[in-house]
Coordinates of C-alpha atoms in Angstrom, one line a residue:
M210 CA -83.6 21.0 -30.4
A211 CA -86.1 20.1 -27.7
G212 CA -85.7 16.6 -26.4
M213 CA -82.3 16.1 -28.1
E214 CA -79.3 14.8 -26.1
L215 CA -75.5 15.0 -26.9
K216 CA -73.8 12.0 -25.4
G217 CA -70.0 11.0 -25.5
V218 CA -69.3 7.3 -26.2
T219 CA -65.9 5.6 -26.0
D220 CA -65.2 2.5 -28.1
L221 CA -62.2 0.5 -29.4
D222 CA -61.5 0.2 -33.1
E223 CA -60.2 -2.9 -34.8
G224 CA -56.6 -2.1 -33.8
G225 CA -57.6 -1.9 -30.1
R226 CA -57.2 1.9 -30.0
G227 CA -59.6 4.1 -28.1
C228 CA -62.0 6.2 -30.1
E229 CA -64.6 8.8 -28.8
Y230 CA -67.9 9.4 -30.6
F231 CA -70.4 12.2 -29.9
Q232 CA -73.8 10.8 -30.5
I233 CA -77.1 12.7 -30.9
M234 CA -79.9 10.9 -29.2
G235 CA -83.6 11.6 -29.9
P236 CA -86.4 11.7 -27.3
Q237 CA -86.8 7.9 -27.3
H238 CA -83.0 7.4 -27.2
F239 CA -82.8 6.5 -30.9
L240 CA -79.5 7.3 -32.5
I241 CA -80.0 10.2 -34.9
G242 CA -76.4 10.8 -35.9
S243 CA -72.8 11.1 -34.7
L244 CA -69.9 13.5 -35.1
R245 CA -66.5 12.6 -36.6
P246 CA -64.5 10.4 -34.3
F247 CA -60.9 11.2 -33.1
R248 CA -58.3 8.9 -31.7
K249 CA -56.5 9.4 -28.5
S250 CA -52.7 9.6 -28.4
P251 CA -51.1 6.5 -26.8
P252 CA -50.2 7.0 -23.2
P253 CA -46.5 7.9 -22.4
P254 CA -44.3 5.0 -21.4
A255 CA -43.8 4.4 -17.7
P256 CA -40.6 6.2 -16.4
T257 CA -37.6 3.9 -15.8
S258 CA -35.5 4.1 -12.7
A259 CA -32.2 5.9 -12.9
V260 CA -30.6 3.5 -10.5
P261 CA -29.2 0.4 -12.2
P262 CA -30.2 -3.0 -10.9
R263 CA -27.9 -4.5 -8.3
N264 CA -26.3 -6.9 -10.8
H265 CA -25.0 -4.0 -12.8
W266 CA -22.8 -2.9 -9.8
G267 CA -21.0 -6.2 -10.1
L268 CA -20.3 -5.6 -13.7
L269 CA -19.1 -2.1 -13.0
L270 CA -16.6 -3.3 -10.4
F271 CA -15.4 -6.1 -12.7
G272 CA -14.9 -3.5 -15.4
V273 CA -12.8 -1.3 -13.1
F274 CA -10.7 -4.3 -12.0
S275 CA -10.2 -5.4 -15.6
G276 CA -9.2 -1.9 -16.6
G277 CA -6.6 -1.9 -13.9
V278 CA -5.1 -5.2 -14.9
S279 CA -5.2 -4.2 -18.6
W280 CA -3.4 -1.0 -17.8
Y281 CA -0.8 -2.9 -15.8
V282 CA -0.2 -5.3 -18.7
Y283 CA -0.1 -2.5 -21.2
S284 CA 2.6 -0.7 -19.1
I285 CA 4.8 -3.8 -19.3
Y286 CA 4.2 -4.1 -23.0
R287 CA 5.0 -0.5 -23.6
A288 CA 8.2 -0.8 -21.6
I289 CA 9.2 -3.9 -23.7
S290 CA 8.4 -2.2 -27.0
T291 CA 10.4 0.9 -26.1
S292 CA 13.4 -0.7 -24.4
T293 CA 16.2 0.7 -26.5
E294 CA 18.8 2.2 -24.1
V295 CA 20.9 0.0 -22.0
A296 CA 22.4 1.3 -18.7
P297 CA 24.7 -0.4 -16.2
Q298 CA 22.7 -2.3 -13.6
D299 CA 21.7 -0.2 -10.5
S300 CA 23.0 3.0 -12.0
D301 CA 21.7 6.1 -10.2
F302 CA 19.0 7.8 -12.2
S303 CA 17.3 9.6 -9.3
H304 CA 17.9 12.9 -10.9
R305 CA 15.2 12.1 -13.4
F306 CA 12.6 13.1 -10.8
N307 CA 13.7 16.7 -11.0
S308 CA 12.3 17.0 -14.5
T309 CA 9.2 14.9 -13.9
A310 CA 8.1 16.4 -10.6
S311 CA 5.4 18.7 -12.1
G312 CA 3.6 16.0 -14.0
Y313 CA 4.4 13.0 -11.8
D314 CA 1.0 12.8 -10.0
Q315 CA -0.9 13.0 -13.3
D316 CA 1.2 10.2 -14.8
V317 CA 0.8 7.7 -11.9
G318 CA -2.5 8.8 -10.2
S319 CA -5.0 6.9 -12.3
T320 CA -2.8 3.8 -12.5
E321 CA -2.3 3.6 -8.7
W322 CA -6.0 4.0 -8.1
L323 CA -7.0 1.3 -10.6
T324 CA -4.5 -1.2 -9.3
G325 CA -5.3 -0.5 -5.6
I326 CA -2.0 1.0 -4.7
T327 CA -3.7 4.1 -3.5
K328 CA -5.7 2.0 -1.0
M329 CA -2.5 0.3 0.1
R330 CA -0.9 3.6 0.7
R331 CA -3.8 4.6 3.0
Q332 CA -3.6 1.4 5.0
L333 CA 0.1 1.7 5.5
V334 CA 0.2 5.4 6.5
Q335 CA -2.7 5.0 8.9
K336 CA -0.5 2.7 11.0
S337 CA 1.9 5.6 11.8
H338 CA 2.0 7.2 15.3
G339 CA 4.2 9.3 17.5
H340 CA 7.1 11.0 15.9
V341 CA 7.0 10.2 12.2
L342 CA 9.5 10.4 9.4
E343 CA 8.7 9.9 5.8
A344 CA 11.9 9.4 3.7
A345 CA 11.9 10.1 -0.1
V346 CA 8.5 11.7 0.2
G347 CA 8.4 12.6 -3.5
T348 CA 5.3 14.7 -4.4
G349 CA 3.6 13.9 -1.1
R350 CA 1.2 11.2 -2.4
N351 CA 0.7 9.9 1.2
S352 CA -0.2 13.4 2.6
E353 CA -3.9 13.0 2.7
F354 CA -3.8 9.7 4.7
Y355 CA -2.0 11.0 7.8
D356 CA -4.1 11.1 11.0
L357 CA -2.7 14.1 12.8
K358 CA -4.4 13.1 16.0
R359 CA -2.0 10.1 16.3
I360 CA 1.1 12.0 15.4
K361 CA 3.3 14.2 17.6
S362 CA 5.6 15.4 14.8
L363 CA 6.0 14.8 11.1
T364 CA 9.2 15.2 9.1
L365 CA 9.1 14.8 5.3
L366 CA 12.4 14.4 3.4
D367 CA 13.4 14.3 -0.3
Q368 CA 16.7 15.1 -2.0
S369 CA 14.8 16.5 -5.0
K370 CA 13.9 20.1 -4.4
E371 CA 11.5 20.0 -7.3
M372 CA 9.7 17.1 -5.8
L373 CA 9.6 18.7 -2.4
E374 CA 8.0 21.9 -3.7
V375 CA 5.1 19.8 -5.1
A376 CA 4.9 17.9 -1.8
Q377 CA 4.7 21.2 0.1
A378 CA 1.8 22.4 -2.0
T379 CA 0.1 19.0 -1.6
W380 CA 0.4 19.2 2.2
Q381 CA -1.0 22.7 2.4
K382 CA -3.9 21.6 0.3
T383 CA -4.7 18.5 2.4
H384 CA -3.9 19.9 5.8
P385 CA -4.4 23.7 5.5
R386 CA -4.4 24.3 9.3
D387 CA -1.3 22.4 10.1
K388 CA 1.8 24.4 10.8
Q389 CA 4.1 21.9 12.4
C390 CA 5.0 19.5 9.5
R391 CA 8.7 19.9 8.5
L392 CA 9.7 19.5 4.8
L393 CA 13.4 19.3 4.4
P394 CA 15.6 18.9 1.2
W395 CA 17.6 16.0 2.5
S396 CA 18.9 12.6 1.3
A397 CA 17.9 9.7 3.5
L398 CA 21.2 8.1 2.6
D399 CA 22.8 10.7 4.9
P400 CA 22.4 11.1 8.7
V401 CA 18.9 12.2 9.3
P402 CA 18.0 15.2 11.6
P403 CA 16.3 14.0 14.8
P404 CA 12.6 14.7 15.5
P405 CA 11.6 17.8 17.5
A406 CA 12.3 17.6 21.2
R407 CA 10.3 14.8 22.9
T408 CA 8.0 15.8 25.7
G409 CA 5.9 13.6 28.0
D410 CA 7.7 10.3 27.5
Q411 CA 11.0 8.7 28.6
R412 CA 12.0 7.1 25.3
E413 CA 15.3 7.9 23.6
G414 CA 15.3 10.4 20.8
G415 CA 14.3 8.9 17.5
Y416 CA 11.3 8.3 15.3
D417 CA 8.5 6.0 16.3
T418 CA 7.5 5.4 12.7
I419 CA 9.5 5.7 9.5
I420 CA 7.7 5.4 6.2
A421 CA 9.1 5.0 2.7
T422 CA 6.9 4.3 -0.3
M423 CA 8.1 3.5 -3.8
S424 CA 11.6 4.6 -2.8
L425 CA 13.9 1.5 -2.7
C426 CA 13.6 1.2 -6.5
S427 CA 15.2 4.6 -7.1
V428 CA 17.9 5.0 -4.3
P429 CA 21.5 3.8 -4.9
G430 CA 22.3 1.2 -2.3
P431 CA 18.8 0.4 -1.0
S432 CA 20.1 -1.7 1.9
I433 CA 22.2 1.3 3.0
F434 CA 19.1 3.4 2.9
L435 CA 17.3 1.0 5.3
R436 CA 20.3 0.6 7.6
N437 CA 20.7 4.4 7.8
L438 CA 17.0 4.8 8.7
A439 CA 17.2 2.0 11.3
G440 CA 19.8 4.0 13.2
H441 CA 17.2 6.7 13.6
L442 CA 14.4 4.6 15.2
A443 CA 13.5 5.3 18.8
H444 CA 14.4 2.9 21.6
P445 CA 11.7 0.3 22.1
D446 CA 9.6 0.9 25.1
P447 CA 10.1 -1.8 27.8
A448 CA 6.4 -1.5 28.7
W449 CA 5.3 -2.8 25.2
P450 CA 5.1 -6.5 26.1
Q451 CA 2.8 -5.8 29.1
A452 CA 0.7 -3.2 27.3
S453 CA -2.9 -4.2 26.9
K454 CA -4.2 -4.3 23.4
T455 CA -7.3 -2.5 24.5
S456 CA -5.5 0.2 26.4
P457 CA -6.1 3.7 25.0
E458 CA -2.4 4.3 25.5
R459 CA -1.4 1.3 23.4
N460 CA 0.0 3.4 20.6
A461 CA 2.3 5.2 23.0
H462 CA 4.0 1.9 23.8
Q463 CA 4.2 0.4 20.3
P464 CA 7.7 -0.6 19.2
P465 CA 9.3 1.6 16.5
R466 CA 8.8 0.4 13.0
I467 CA 9.8 1.0 9.4
L468 CA 6.8 0.8 7.0
L469 CA 7.5 0.1 3.3
L470 CA 5.4 0.0 0.2
E471 CA 7.5 -1.0 -2.8
H472 CA 7.5 -2.7 -6.2
G473 CA 10.1 -5.2 -7.4
R474 CA 10.6 -8.8 -8.4
S475 CA 7.6 -11.1 -8.9
Y476 CA 6.7 -14.6 -7.7
Y477 CA 7.0 -15.8 -11.3
S478 CA 10.2 -16.3 -13.3
W479 CA 8.5 -15.4 -16.6
L480 CA 7.5 -12.0 -15.3
N481 CA 11.0 -11.5 -13.7
K482 CA 12.5 -12.1 -17.1
I483 CA 10.4 -9.3 -18.6
L484 CA 11.3 -7.0 -15.7
D485 CA 15.0 -7.8 -16.1
R486 CA 14.8 -7.2 -19.8
T487 CA 13.2 -3.8 -19.5
A488 CA 14.7 -2.6 -16.2
S489 CA 17.6 -0.7 -17.8
A490 CA 15.5 1.3 -20.2
H491 CA 12.8 1.9 -17.6
A492 CA 15.3 3.2 -15.1
S493 CA 17.0 5.4 -17.7
K494 CA 13.6 7.0 -18.5
H495 CA 11.8 7.0 -15.1
G496 CA 14.6 6.8 -12.5
C497 CA 13.3 3.5 -11.1
W498 CA 14.7 0.0 -11.1
W499 CA 11.6 -2.2 -11.0
N500 CA 13.4 -5.6 -10.9
R501 CA 15.0 -5.2 -7.5
D502 CA 14.5 -8.0 -5.0
I503 CA 12.8 -6.2 -2.2
G504 CA 12.8 -9.2 0.2
K505 CA 16.6 -9.6 -0.1
I506 CA 17.1 -5.9 0.4
A507 CA 15.1 -6.1 3.6
E508 CA 17.1 -9.1 4.8
D509 CA 20.4 -7.4 4.0
S510 CA 19.4 -4.4 6.1
G511 CA 19.8 -6.4 9.3
L512 CA 16.3 -5.5 10.4
E513 CA 13.6 -7.9 11.6
I514 CA 10.8 -8.5 9.1
L515 CA 7.6 -8.3 11.2
D516 CA 5.1 -8.6 8.3
I517 CA 5.3 -8.9 4.5
R518 CA 2.4 -9.0 2.0
R519 CA 2.5 -9.0 -1.8
R520 CA 0.1 -8.3 -4.6
H521 CA 0.0 -7.9 -8.4
F522 CA 1.8 -11.2 -9.2
G523 CA 4.1 -10.5 -6.2
T524 CA 5.5 -7.3 -7.7
T525 CA 4.0 -5.0 -5.1
W526 CA 5.5 -5.4 -1.6
S527 CA 4.1 -4.1 1.7
L528 CA 6.5 -4.7 4.6
E529 CA 6.8 -3.8 8.3
L530 CA 10.4 -3.9 9.7
G531 CA 11.6 -3.6 13.3
L532 CA 14.8 -3.5 15.3
P533 CA 16.3 -7.0 15.9
E534 CA 16.6 -8.4 19.3
E535 CA 20.2 -7.4 19.6
A536 CA 19.3 -3.8 19.1
R537 CA 17.2 -3.6 22.3
G538 CA 18.1 -3.0 25.9
E539 CA 21.8 -2.7 27.0
R540 CA 23.1 -3.9 23.7
R541 CA 21.5 -1.1 21.7
Q542 CA 24.6 1.1 21.6
Q543 CA 26.8 -1.8 20.5
W544 CA 24.3 -2.6 17.7
L545 CA 24.1 1.0 16.6
E546 CA 27.9 1.2 16.3
G547 CA 28.1 -2.1 14.4
N548 CA 25.3 -0.9 12.1
R549 CA 27.1 2.4 11.5
Q550 CA 30.3 0.6 10.5
K551 CA 28.5 -1.8 8.2
T552 CA 26.7 1.2 6.6
V553 CA 30.0 2.9 6.0
A554 CA 31.5 -0.2 4.4
M555 CA 28.4 -0.8 2.2
R556 CA 28.4 2.9 1.1
A557 CA 32.1 2.5 0.1
E558 CA 31.3 -0.6 -1.9
V559 CA 28.3 1.1 -3.6
E560 CA 30.6 4.0 -4.5
R561 CA 33.2 1.7 -5.9
Q562 CA 30.5 0.0 -8.0
R563 CA 29.3 3.3 -9.1
Q564 CA 32.7 4.4 -10.3
E565 CA 33.2 1.2 -12.2
A566 CA 29.8 1.7 -13.8
L567 CA 30.8 5.2 -14.8
E568 CA 34.0 3.9 -16.2
R569 CA 32.2 1.3 -18.3
T570 CA 29.8 3.9 -19.5
R571 CA 32.7 6.1 -20.5
E572 CA 34.4 3.3 -22.4
Q573 CA 31.1 2.4 -24.1
D574 CA 30.6 6.0 -25.2
E575 CA 34.1 6.2 -26.6
A576 CA 33.6 2.9 -28.5
R577 CA 30.3 4.2 -29.8
Q578 CA 31.9 7.5 -31.0
E579 CA 34.7 5.6 -32.7
E580 CA 32.1 3.4 -34.5
D581 CA 30.1 6.5 -35.5
A582 CA 33.3 8.2 -36.9
L583 CA 34.2 5.1 -38.8
E584 CA 30.7 4.8 -40.3
R585 CA 30.8 8.5 -41.4
W586 CA 34.2 7.9 -43.1
R587 CA 32.8 4.9 -44.9
R588 CA 29.8 6.9 -46.0
E589 CA 32.0 9.7 -47.3
Q590 CA 34.1 7.2 -49.3
R591 CA 31.0 5.8 -50.9
E592 CA 29.8 9.2 -51.9
R593 CA 33.2 10.0 -53.4
L594 CA 33.2 6.8 -55.5
K595 CA 29.7 7.6 -56.7
E596 CA 30.8 11.1 -57.8
K597 CA 33.8 9.7 -59.5
D598 CA 31.8 7.2 -61.4
K599 CA 29.4 9.9 -62.6
K600 CA 32.3 12.0 -63.9
T601 CA 33.9 9.1 -65.8
K602 CA 30.6 8.3 -67.5

């Protein structure tokens, strides 16, 4: 139509929603008619950020920490509720690790991460330098933390061949290019093989750093274990007191040390009572006496305690041990001979206690068998009386 105009008009309805009208205007702009209105769909909501606000990170960290503590408490509760078997104190259950080697990392990995033990392992191992020995290496849970640039040689020992096989696979996975690490099926209670031939220094043969983590709880005679390792530490370098802390050669002059990460008795008597109550059953199942006094073991070893730190209510111990003053200089050989004699005497005492424990166990087994036989006889007599009563009726 001549003079007609089609015009779009946007308006709001009573609900505040947008509506469009197509109006037909005449020549004088009078409204002639309109088409059927249609409503617009509401606009999509604004996208939300995928990154949580900063205060959510605090809640996340708190949740992880709470989970670790909860798991720790649950482990103690589970041990209490399943403590049925009683074994002689300090019995040797280290053979348990032969059967648990394949699944050991899966069992303890998440717990150690949640409770911060994995971080403590890293901090301890990164202090190692020079010729390094790790005793009772287990499945090689420390392997990924070694800085090979600071290490001249590395020797890993464990008396369990099954554990050592897992440790070897772990080492190859974490350090695929390294070909110098030695893994030996060896008990650290016996004389330890020396490190590879030293080159470039004048220090006596021996290890600059000896590491043991979660081992004192499982070895028979833990003080003997430490005394034996002490006899394989290198001679302290006389240049150490004059060495500058900023010198790039500082690590080459550091005194030899034994680095330990262990678990044992707590600060608190109530927790120690729980550990004592459950220690026998826990050791029988897992091969670990978790109620040992790590501080006293370190003192009985004759070594000097250079540093000691504790976490988790005092049950996790991190220690640095060094040679005492009498083990340095001209008196070293005399100290080594005295240490060897004490080690032999302590080993004999541990063996005597072990034999006594075995004898007690044998007597308990015999008494239990006699009680079982007597109970079977009583049961048989009761059954016979019942049969006799039935026949008489």
